[in-house]
C-alpha positions as protocol buffer text, in pm:
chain_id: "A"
residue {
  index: 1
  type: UNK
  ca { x: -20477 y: 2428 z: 2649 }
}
residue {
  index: 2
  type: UNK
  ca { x: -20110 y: 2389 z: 2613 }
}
residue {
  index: 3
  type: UNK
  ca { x: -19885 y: 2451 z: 2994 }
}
residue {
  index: 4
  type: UNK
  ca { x: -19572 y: 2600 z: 3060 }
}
residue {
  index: 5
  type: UNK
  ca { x: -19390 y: 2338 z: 3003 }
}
residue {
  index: 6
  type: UNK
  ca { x: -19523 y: 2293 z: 2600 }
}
residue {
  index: 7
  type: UNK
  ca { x: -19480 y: 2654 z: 2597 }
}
residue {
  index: 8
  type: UNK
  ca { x: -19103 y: 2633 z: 2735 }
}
residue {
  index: 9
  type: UNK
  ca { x: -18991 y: 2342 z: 2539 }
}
residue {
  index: 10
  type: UNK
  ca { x: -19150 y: 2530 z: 2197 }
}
residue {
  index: 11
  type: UNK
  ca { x: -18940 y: 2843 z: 2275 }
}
residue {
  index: 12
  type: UNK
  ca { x: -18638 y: 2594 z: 2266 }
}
residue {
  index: 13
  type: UNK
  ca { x: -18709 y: 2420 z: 1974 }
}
residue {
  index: 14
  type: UNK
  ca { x: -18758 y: 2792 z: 1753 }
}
residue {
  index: 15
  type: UNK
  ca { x: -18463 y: 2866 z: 1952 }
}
residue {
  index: 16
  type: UNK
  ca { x: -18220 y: 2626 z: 1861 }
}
residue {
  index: 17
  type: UNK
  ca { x: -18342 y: 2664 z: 1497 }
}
residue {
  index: 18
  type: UNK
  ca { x: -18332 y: 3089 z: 1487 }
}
residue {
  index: 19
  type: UNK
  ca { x: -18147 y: 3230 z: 1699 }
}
residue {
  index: 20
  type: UNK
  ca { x: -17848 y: 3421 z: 1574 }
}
residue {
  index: 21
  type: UNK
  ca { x: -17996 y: 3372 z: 1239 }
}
residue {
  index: 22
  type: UNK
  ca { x: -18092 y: 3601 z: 989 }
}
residue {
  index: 23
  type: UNK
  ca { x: -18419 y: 3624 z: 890 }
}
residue {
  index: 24
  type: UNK
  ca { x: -18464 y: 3536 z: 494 }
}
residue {
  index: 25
  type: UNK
  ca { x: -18932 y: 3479 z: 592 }
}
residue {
  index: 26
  type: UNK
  ca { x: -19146 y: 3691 z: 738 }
}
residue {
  index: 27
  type: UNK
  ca { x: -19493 y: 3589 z: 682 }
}
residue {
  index: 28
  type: UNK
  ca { x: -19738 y: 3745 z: 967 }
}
residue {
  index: 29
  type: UNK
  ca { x: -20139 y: 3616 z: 825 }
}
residue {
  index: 30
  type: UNK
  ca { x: -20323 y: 3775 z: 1056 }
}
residue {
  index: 31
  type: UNK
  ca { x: -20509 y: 4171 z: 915 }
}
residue {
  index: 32
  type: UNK
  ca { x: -20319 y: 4373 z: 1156 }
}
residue {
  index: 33
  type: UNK
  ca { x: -19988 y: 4281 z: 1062 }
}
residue {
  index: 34
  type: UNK
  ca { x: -20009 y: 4171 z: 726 }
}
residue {
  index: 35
  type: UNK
  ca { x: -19775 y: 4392 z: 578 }
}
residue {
  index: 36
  type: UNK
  ca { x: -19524 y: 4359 z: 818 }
}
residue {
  index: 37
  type: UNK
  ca { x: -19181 y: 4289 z: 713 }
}
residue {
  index: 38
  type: UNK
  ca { x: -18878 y: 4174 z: 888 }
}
residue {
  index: 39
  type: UNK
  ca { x: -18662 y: 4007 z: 636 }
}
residue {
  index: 40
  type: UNK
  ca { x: -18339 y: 4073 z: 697 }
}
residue {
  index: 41
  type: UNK
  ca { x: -18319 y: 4080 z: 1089 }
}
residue {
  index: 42
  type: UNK
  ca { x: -18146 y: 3848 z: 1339 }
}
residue {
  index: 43
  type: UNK
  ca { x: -18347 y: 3692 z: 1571 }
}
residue {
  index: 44
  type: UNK
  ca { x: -18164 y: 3769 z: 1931 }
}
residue {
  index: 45
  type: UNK
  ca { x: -18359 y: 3526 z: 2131 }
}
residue {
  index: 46
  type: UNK
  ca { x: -18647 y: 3315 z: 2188 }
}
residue {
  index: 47
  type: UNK
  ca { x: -18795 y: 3273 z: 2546 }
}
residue {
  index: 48
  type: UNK
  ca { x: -19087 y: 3193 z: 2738 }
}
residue {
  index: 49
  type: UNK
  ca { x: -19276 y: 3338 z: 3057 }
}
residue {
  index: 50
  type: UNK
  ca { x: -19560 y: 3120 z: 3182 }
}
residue {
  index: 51
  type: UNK
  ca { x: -19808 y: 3048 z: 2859 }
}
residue {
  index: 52
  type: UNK
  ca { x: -19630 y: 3308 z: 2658 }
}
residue {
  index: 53
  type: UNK
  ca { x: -19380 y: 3292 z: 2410 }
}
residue {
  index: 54
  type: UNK
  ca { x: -19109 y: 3570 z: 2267 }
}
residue {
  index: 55
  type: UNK
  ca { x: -18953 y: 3530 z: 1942 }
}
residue {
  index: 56
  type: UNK
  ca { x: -18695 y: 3836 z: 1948 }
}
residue {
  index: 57
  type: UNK
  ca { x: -18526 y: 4098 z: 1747 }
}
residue {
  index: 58
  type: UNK
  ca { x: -18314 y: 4436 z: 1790 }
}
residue {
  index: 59
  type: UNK
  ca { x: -18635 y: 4596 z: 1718 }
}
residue {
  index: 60
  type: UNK
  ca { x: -18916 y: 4372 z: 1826 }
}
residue {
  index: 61
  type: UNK
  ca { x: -19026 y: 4113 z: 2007 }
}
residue {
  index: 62
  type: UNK
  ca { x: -19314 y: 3898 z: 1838 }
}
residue {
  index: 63
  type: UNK
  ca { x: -19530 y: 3772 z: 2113 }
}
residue {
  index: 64
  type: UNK
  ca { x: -19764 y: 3448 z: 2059 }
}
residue {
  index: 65
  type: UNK
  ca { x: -19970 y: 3258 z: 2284 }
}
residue {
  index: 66
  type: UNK
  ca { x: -20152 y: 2912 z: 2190 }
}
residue {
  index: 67
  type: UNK
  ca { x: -20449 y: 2935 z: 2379 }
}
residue {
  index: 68
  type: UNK
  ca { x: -20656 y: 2640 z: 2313 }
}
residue {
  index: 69
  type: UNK
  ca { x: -20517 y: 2499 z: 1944 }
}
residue {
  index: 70
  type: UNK
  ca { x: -20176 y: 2662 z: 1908 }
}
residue {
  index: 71
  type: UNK
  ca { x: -19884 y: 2496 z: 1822 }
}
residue {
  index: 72
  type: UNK
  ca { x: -19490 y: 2588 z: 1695 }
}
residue {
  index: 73
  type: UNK
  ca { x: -19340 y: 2357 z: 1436 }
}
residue {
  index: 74
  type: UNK
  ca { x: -18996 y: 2391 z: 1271 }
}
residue {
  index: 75
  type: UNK
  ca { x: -18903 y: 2244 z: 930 }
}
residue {
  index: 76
  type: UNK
  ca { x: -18653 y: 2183 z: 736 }
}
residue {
  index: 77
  type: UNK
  ca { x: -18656 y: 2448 z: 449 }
}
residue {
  index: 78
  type: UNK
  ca { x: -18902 y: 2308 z: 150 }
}
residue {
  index: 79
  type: UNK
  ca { x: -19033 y: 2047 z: 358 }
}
residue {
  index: 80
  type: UNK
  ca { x: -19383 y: 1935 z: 382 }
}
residue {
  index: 81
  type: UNK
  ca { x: -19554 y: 2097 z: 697 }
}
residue {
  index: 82
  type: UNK
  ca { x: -19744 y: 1864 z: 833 }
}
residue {
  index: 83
  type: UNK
  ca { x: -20065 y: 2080 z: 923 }
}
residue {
  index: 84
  type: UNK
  ca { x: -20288 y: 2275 z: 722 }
}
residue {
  index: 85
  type: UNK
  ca { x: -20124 y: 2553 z: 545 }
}
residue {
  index: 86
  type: UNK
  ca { x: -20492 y: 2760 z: 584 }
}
residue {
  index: 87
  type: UNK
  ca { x: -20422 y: 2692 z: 1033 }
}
residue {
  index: 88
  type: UNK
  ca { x: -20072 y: 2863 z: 971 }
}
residue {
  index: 89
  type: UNK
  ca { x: -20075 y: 3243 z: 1178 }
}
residue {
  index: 90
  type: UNK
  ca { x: -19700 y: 3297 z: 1150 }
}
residue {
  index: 91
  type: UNK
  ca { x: -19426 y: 3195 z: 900 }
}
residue {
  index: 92
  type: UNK
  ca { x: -19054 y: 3257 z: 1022 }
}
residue {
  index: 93
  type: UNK
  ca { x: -18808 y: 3146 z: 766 }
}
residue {
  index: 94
  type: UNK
  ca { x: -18381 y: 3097 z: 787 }
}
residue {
  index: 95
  type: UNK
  ca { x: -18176 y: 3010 z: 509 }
}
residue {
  index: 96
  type: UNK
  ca { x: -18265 y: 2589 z: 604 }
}
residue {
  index: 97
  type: UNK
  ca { x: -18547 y: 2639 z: 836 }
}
residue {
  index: 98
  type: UNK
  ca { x: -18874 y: 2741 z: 932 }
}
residue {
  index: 99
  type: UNK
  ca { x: -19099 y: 2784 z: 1202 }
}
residue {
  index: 100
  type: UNK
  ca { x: -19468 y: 2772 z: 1183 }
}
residue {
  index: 101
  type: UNK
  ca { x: -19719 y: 2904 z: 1467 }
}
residue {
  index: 102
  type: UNK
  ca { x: -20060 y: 2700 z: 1366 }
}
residue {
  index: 103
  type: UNK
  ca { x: -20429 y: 2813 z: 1485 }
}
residue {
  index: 104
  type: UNK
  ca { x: -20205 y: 3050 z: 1720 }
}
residue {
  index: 105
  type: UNK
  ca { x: -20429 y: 3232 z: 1960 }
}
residue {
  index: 106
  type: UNK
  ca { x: -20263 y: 3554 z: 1992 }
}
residue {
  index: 107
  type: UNK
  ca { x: -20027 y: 3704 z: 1745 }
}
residue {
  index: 108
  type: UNK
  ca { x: -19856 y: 4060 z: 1847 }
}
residue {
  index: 109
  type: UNK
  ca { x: -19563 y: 4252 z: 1732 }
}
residue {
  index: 110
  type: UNK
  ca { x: -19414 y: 4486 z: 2055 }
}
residue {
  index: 111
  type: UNK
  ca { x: -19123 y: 4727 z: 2025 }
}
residue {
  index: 112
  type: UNK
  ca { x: -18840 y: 4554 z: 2266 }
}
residue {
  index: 113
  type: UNK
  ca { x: -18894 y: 4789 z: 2553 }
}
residue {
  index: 114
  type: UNK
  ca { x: -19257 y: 4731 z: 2524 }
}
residue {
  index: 115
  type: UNK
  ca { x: -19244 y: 4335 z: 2573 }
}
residue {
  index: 116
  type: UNK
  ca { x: -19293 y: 4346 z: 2966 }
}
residue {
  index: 117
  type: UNK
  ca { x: -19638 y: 4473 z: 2891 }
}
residue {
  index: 118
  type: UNK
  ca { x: -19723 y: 4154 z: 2802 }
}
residue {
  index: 119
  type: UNK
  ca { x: -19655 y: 3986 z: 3126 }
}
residue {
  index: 120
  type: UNK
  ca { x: -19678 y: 4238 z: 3391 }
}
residue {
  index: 121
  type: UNK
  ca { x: -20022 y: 4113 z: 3499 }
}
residue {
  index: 122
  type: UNK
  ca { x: -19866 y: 3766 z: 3524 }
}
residue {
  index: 123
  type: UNK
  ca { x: -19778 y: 3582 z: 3838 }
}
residue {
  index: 124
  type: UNK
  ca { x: -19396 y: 3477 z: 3900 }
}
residue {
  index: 125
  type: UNK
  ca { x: -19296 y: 3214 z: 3594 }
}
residue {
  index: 126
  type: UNK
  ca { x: -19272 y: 2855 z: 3733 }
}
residue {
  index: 127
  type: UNK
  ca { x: -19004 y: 2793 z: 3459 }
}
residue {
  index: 128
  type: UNK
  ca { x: -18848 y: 3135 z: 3495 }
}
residue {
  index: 129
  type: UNK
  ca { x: -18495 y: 3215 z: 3609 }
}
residue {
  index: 130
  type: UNK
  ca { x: -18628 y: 3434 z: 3859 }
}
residue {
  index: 131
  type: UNK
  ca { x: -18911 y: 3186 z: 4005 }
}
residue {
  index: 132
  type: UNK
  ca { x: -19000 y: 3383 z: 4353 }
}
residue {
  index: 133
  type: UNK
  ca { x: -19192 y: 3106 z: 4533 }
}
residue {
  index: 134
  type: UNK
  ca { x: -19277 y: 3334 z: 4820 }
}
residue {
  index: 135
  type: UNK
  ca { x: -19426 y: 3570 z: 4637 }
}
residue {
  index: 136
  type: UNK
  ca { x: -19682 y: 3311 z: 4451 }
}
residue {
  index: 137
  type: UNK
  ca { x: -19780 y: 3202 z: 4773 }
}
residue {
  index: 138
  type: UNK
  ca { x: -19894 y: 3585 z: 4903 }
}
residue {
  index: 139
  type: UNK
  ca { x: -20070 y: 3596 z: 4566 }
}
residue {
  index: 140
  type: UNK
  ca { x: -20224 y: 3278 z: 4645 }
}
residue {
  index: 141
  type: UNK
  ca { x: -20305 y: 3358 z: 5007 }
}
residue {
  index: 142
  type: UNK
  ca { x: -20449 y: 3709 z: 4914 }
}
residue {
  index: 143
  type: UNK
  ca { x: -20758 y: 3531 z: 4787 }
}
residue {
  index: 144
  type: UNK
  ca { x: -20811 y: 3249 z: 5137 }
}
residue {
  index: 145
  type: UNK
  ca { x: -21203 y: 3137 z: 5024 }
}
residue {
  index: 146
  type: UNK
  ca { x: -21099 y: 3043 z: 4644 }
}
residue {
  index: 147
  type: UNK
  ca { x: -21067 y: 2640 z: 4597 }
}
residue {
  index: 148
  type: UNK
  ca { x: -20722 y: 2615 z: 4543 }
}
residue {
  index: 149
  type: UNK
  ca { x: -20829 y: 2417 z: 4244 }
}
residue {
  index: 150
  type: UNK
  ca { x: -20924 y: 2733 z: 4091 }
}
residue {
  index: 151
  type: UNK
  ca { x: -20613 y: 2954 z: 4216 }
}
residue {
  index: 152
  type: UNK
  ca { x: -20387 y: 2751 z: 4087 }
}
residue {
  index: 153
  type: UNK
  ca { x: -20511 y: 2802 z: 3758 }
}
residue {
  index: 154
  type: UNK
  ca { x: -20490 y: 3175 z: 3797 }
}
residue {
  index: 155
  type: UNK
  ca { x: -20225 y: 3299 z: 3595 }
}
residue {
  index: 156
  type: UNK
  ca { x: -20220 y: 3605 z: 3807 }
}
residue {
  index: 157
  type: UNK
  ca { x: -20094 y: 3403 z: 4109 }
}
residue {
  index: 158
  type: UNK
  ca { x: -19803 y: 3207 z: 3903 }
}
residue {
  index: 159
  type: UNK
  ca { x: -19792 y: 3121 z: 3543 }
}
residue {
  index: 160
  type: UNK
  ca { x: -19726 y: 2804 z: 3356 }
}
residue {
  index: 161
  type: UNK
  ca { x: -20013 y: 2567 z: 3537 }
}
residue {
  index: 162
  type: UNK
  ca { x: -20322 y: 2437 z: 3318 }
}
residue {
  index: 163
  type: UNK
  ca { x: -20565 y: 2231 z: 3377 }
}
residue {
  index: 164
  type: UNK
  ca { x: -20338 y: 1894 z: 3385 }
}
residue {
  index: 165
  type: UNK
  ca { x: -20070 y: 2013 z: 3618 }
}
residue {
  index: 166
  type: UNK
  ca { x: -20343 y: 2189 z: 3880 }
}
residue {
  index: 167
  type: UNK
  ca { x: -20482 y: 1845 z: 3888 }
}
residue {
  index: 168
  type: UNK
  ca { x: -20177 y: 1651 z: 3927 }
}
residue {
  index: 169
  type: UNK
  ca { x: -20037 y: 1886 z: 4214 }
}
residue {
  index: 170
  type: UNK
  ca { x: -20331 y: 1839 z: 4399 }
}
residue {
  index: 171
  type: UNK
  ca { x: -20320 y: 1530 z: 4374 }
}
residue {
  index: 172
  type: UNK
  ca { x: -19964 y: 1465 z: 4479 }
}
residue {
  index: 173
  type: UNK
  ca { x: -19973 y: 1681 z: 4785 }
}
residue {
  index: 174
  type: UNK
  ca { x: -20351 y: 1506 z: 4926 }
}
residue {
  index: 175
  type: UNK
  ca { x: -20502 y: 1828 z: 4900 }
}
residue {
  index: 176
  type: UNK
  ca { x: -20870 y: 1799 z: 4766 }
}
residue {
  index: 177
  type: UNK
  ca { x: -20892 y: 2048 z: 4395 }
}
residue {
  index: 178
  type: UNK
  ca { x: -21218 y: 2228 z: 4632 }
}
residue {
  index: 179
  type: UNK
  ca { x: -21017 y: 2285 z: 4923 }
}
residue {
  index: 180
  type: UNK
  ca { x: -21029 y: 2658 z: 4976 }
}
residue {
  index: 181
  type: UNK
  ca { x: -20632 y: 2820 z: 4973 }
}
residue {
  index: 182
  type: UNK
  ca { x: -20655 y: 2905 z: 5343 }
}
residue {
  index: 183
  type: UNK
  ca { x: -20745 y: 2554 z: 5454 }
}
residue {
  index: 184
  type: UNK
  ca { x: -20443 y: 2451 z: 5260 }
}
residue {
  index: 185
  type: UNK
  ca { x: -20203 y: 2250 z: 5533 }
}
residue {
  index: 186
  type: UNK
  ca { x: -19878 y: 2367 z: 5336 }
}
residue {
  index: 187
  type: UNK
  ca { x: -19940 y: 2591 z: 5122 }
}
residue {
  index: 188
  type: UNK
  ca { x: -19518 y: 2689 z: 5093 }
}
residue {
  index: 189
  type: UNK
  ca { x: -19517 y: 2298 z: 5048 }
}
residue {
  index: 190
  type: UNK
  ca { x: -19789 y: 2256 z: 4741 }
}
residue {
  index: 191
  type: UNK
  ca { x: -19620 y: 2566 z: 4560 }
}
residue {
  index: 192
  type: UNK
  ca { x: -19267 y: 2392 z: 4540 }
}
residue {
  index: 193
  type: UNK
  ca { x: -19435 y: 2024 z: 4463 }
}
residue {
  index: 194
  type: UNK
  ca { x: -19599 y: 2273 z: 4184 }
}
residue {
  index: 195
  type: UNK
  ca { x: -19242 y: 2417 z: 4108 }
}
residue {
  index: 196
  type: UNK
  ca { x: -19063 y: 2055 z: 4090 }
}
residue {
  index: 197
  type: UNK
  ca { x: -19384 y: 1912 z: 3833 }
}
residue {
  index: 198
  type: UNK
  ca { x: -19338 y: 2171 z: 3563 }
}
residue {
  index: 199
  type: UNK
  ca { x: -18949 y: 2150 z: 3621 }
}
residue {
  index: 200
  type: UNK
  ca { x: -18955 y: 1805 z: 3574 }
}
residue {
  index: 201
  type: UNK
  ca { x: -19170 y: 1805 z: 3290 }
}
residue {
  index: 202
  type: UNK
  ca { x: -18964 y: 2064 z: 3088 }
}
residue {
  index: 203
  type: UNK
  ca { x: -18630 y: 1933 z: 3152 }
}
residue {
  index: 204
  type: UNK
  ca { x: -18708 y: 1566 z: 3143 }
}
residue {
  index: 205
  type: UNK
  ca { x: -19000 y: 1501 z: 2867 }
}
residue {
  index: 206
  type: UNK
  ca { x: -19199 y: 1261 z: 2823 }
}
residue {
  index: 207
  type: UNK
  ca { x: -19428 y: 1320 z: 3167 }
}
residue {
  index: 208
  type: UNK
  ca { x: -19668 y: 1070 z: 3258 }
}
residue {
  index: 209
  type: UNK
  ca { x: -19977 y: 1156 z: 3414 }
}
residue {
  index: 210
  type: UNK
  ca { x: -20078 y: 1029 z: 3746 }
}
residue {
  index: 211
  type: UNK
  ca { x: -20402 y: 1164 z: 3806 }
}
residue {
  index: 212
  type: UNK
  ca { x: -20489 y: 1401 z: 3532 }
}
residue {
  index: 213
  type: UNK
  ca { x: -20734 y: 1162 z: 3258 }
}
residue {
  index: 214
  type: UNK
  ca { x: -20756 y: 853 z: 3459 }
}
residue {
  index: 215
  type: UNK
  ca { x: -21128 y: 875 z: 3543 }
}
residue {
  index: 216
  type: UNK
  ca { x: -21222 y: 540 z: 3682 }
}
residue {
  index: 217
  type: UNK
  ca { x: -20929 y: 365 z: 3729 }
}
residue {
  index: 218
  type: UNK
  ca { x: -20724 y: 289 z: 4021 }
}
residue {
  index: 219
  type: UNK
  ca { x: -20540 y: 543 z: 4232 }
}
residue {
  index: 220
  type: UNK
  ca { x: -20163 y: 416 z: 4194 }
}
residue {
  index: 221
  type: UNK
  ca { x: -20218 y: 454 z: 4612 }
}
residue {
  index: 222
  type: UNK
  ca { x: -20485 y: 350 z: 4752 }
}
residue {
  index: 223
  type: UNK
  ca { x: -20644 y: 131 z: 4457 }
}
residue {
  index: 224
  type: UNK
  ca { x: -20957 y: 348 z: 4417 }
}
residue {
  index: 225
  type: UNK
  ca { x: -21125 y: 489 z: 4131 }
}
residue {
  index: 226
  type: UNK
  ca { x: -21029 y: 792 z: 4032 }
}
residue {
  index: 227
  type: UNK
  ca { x: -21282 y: 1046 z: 3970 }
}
residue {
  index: 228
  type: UNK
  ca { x: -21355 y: 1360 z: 3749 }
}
residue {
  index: 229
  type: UNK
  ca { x: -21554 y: 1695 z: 3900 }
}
residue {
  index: 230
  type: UNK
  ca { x: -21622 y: 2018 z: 3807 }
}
residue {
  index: 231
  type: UNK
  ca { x: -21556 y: 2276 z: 4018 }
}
residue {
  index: 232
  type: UNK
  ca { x: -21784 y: 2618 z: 3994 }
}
residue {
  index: 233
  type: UNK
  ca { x: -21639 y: 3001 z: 3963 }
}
residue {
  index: 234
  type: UNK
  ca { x: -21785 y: 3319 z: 3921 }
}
residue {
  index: 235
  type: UNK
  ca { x: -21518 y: 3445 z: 3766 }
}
residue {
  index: 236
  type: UNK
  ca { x: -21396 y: 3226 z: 3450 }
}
residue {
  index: 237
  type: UNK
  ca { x: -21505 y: 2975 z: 3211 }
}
residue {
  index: 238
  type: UNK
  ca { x: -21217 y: 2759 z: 3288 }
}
residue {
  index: 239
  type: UNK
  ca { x: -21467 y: 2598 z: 3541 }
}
residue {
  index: 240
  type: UNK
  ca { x: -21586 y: 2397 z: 3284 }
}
residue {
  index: 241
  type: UNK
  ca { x: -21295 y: 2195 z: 3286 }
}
residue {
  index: 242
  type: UNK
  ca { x: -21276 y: 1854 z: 3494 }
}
residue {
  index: 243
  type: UNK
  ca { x: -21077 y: 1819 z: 3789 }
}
residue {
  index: 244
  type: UNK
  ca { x: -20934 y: 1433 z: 3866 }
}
residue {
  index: 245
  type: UNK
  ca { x: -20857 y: 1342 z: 4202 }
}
residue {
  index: 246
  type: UNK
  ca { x: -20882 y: 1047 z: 4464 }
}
residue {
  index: 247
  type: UNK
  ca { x: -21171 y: 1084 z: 4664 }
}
residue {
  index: 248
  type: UNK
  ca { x: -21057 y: 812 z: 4911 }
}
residue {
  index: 249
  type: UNK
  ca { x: -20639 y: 1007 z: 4914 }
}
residue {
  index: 250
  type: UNK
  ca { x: -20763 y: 1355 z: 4873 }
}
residue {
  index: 251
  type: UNK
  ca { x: -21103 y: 1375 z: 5026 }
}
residue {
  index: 252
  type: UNK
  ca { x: -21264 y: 1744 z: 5136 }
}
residue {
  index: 253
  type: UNK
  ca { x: -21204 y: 1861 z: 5478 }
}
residue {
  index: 254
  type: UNK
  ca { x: -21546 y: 1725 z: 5676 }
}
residue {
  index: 255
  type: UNK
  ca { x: -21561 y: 2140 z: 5753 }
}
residue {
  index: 256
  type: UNK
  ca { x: -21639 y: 2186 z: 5382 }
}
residue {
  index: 257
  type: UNK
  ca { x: -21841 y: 1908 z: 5269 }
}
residue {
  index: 258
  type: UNK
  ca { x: -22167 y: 1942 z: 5168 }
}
């Protein structure tokens, strides 16, 4: 699934080719909003928050999220597009442009004052302007017992981290993916490393993993094999998804093991 920083750097790409544009497309192909037109109107602005992105006019704001597949292209007006035209959700066309939401995951259309509907739920925005890292780590900490693993993939404690970055922040800050949040030596400490990641990865693409994929090869500290687990969760299916870590760098608390 796509993270906040795919998510960011797609709301600036549809930015820099919409905004302040008039809308000449307006092609929504999913039932509900089929016959919905908005030829004619400027797009204000195009922003992010966490997973989600906001393409923006005086009357609406046209929420999308990728979930698993999802995926914003812009083209030049009459070019090619370069996935199937069957995947496209959401056509939105200027007088030399285009941008195309493919095999989108959601597709809604909110009246402006409605749009913080959509992200009241949400945790603060790791790529926000108003990033409040104090207040991710009370969400955090309101939950002590949940691997940290797991909470960090809880968009309802801070959004923008998937199942690469929870992996990689772990593994920076030599805290095992099972440890559970209130065992966490610095907690204040993992949320900024978590903070400076997804920064980094927005503002200076292309990010390498360190941990995240590397199952079986060597730790770039210690030389070890890096290893993939699953961690369990009564509450999601994201436990399905591997964890990597160094077992030798990052290994469980002995209090935990079992």
């Amino acid at each position: 699934m796509p993270e906040g920083d795919t998510v960011y750097l797609a709301a600036a790409r549809l930015r820099a080719a919409l905004a302040g544009r008039e809308l000449v497309r307006s092609d929504f192909r999913v039932p509900r909003y089929a016959t919905l037109d908005l030829r004619g109107e400027v797009v204000d602005s195009v922003g992010s928050y966490g997973k989600h992105l906001f393409v923006r006019t005086p009357r609406v704001s046209i929420h999308t999220h990728l979930k698993m597949e999802g995926v914003w292209r812009v083209f030049r007006a009459g070019q090619r597009w370069t996935k199937p035209g069957f995947t496209a959700r959401l056509v939105l066309g200027v007088a030399d442009a285009e941008a195309v939401g493919f095999s989108l995951g959601l597709v809604e259309v909110l009246p402006r004052a409605d749009e913080h509907t959509a992200t009241d739920h949400l945790g603060p925005d790791l790529l926000g302007p108003n990033w409040d890292a104090a207040e991710a780590v009370r969400r955090l900490s309101a939950e002590p017992e949940r691997p940290i693993g797991l909470a960090l993939l809880e968009q309802r404690n801070l959004a923008g981290i998937g199942n690469i970055y929870r992996s990689e922040i772990c593994y920076l800050r030599r805290v095992h993916p099972a440890t559970p949040v209130g065992d966490v030596p610095d907690l204040p400490g993992l949320v900024d490393e978590a903070h400076r990641v997804l920064t980094k990865a927005a503002h200076e693409p292309p990010w390498r993993a360190v941990a995240y994929g590397r199952q079986r090869q060597p730790c770039r500290r210690c030389g070890n094999g890096i290893v993939v687990h699953l961690l369990a969760d009564d509450h999601v299916e994201r436990a399905e998804r591997g964890v990597y870590f160094c077992p030798r760098c990052t290994p469980l608390p002995t209090a935990r093991r079992v």
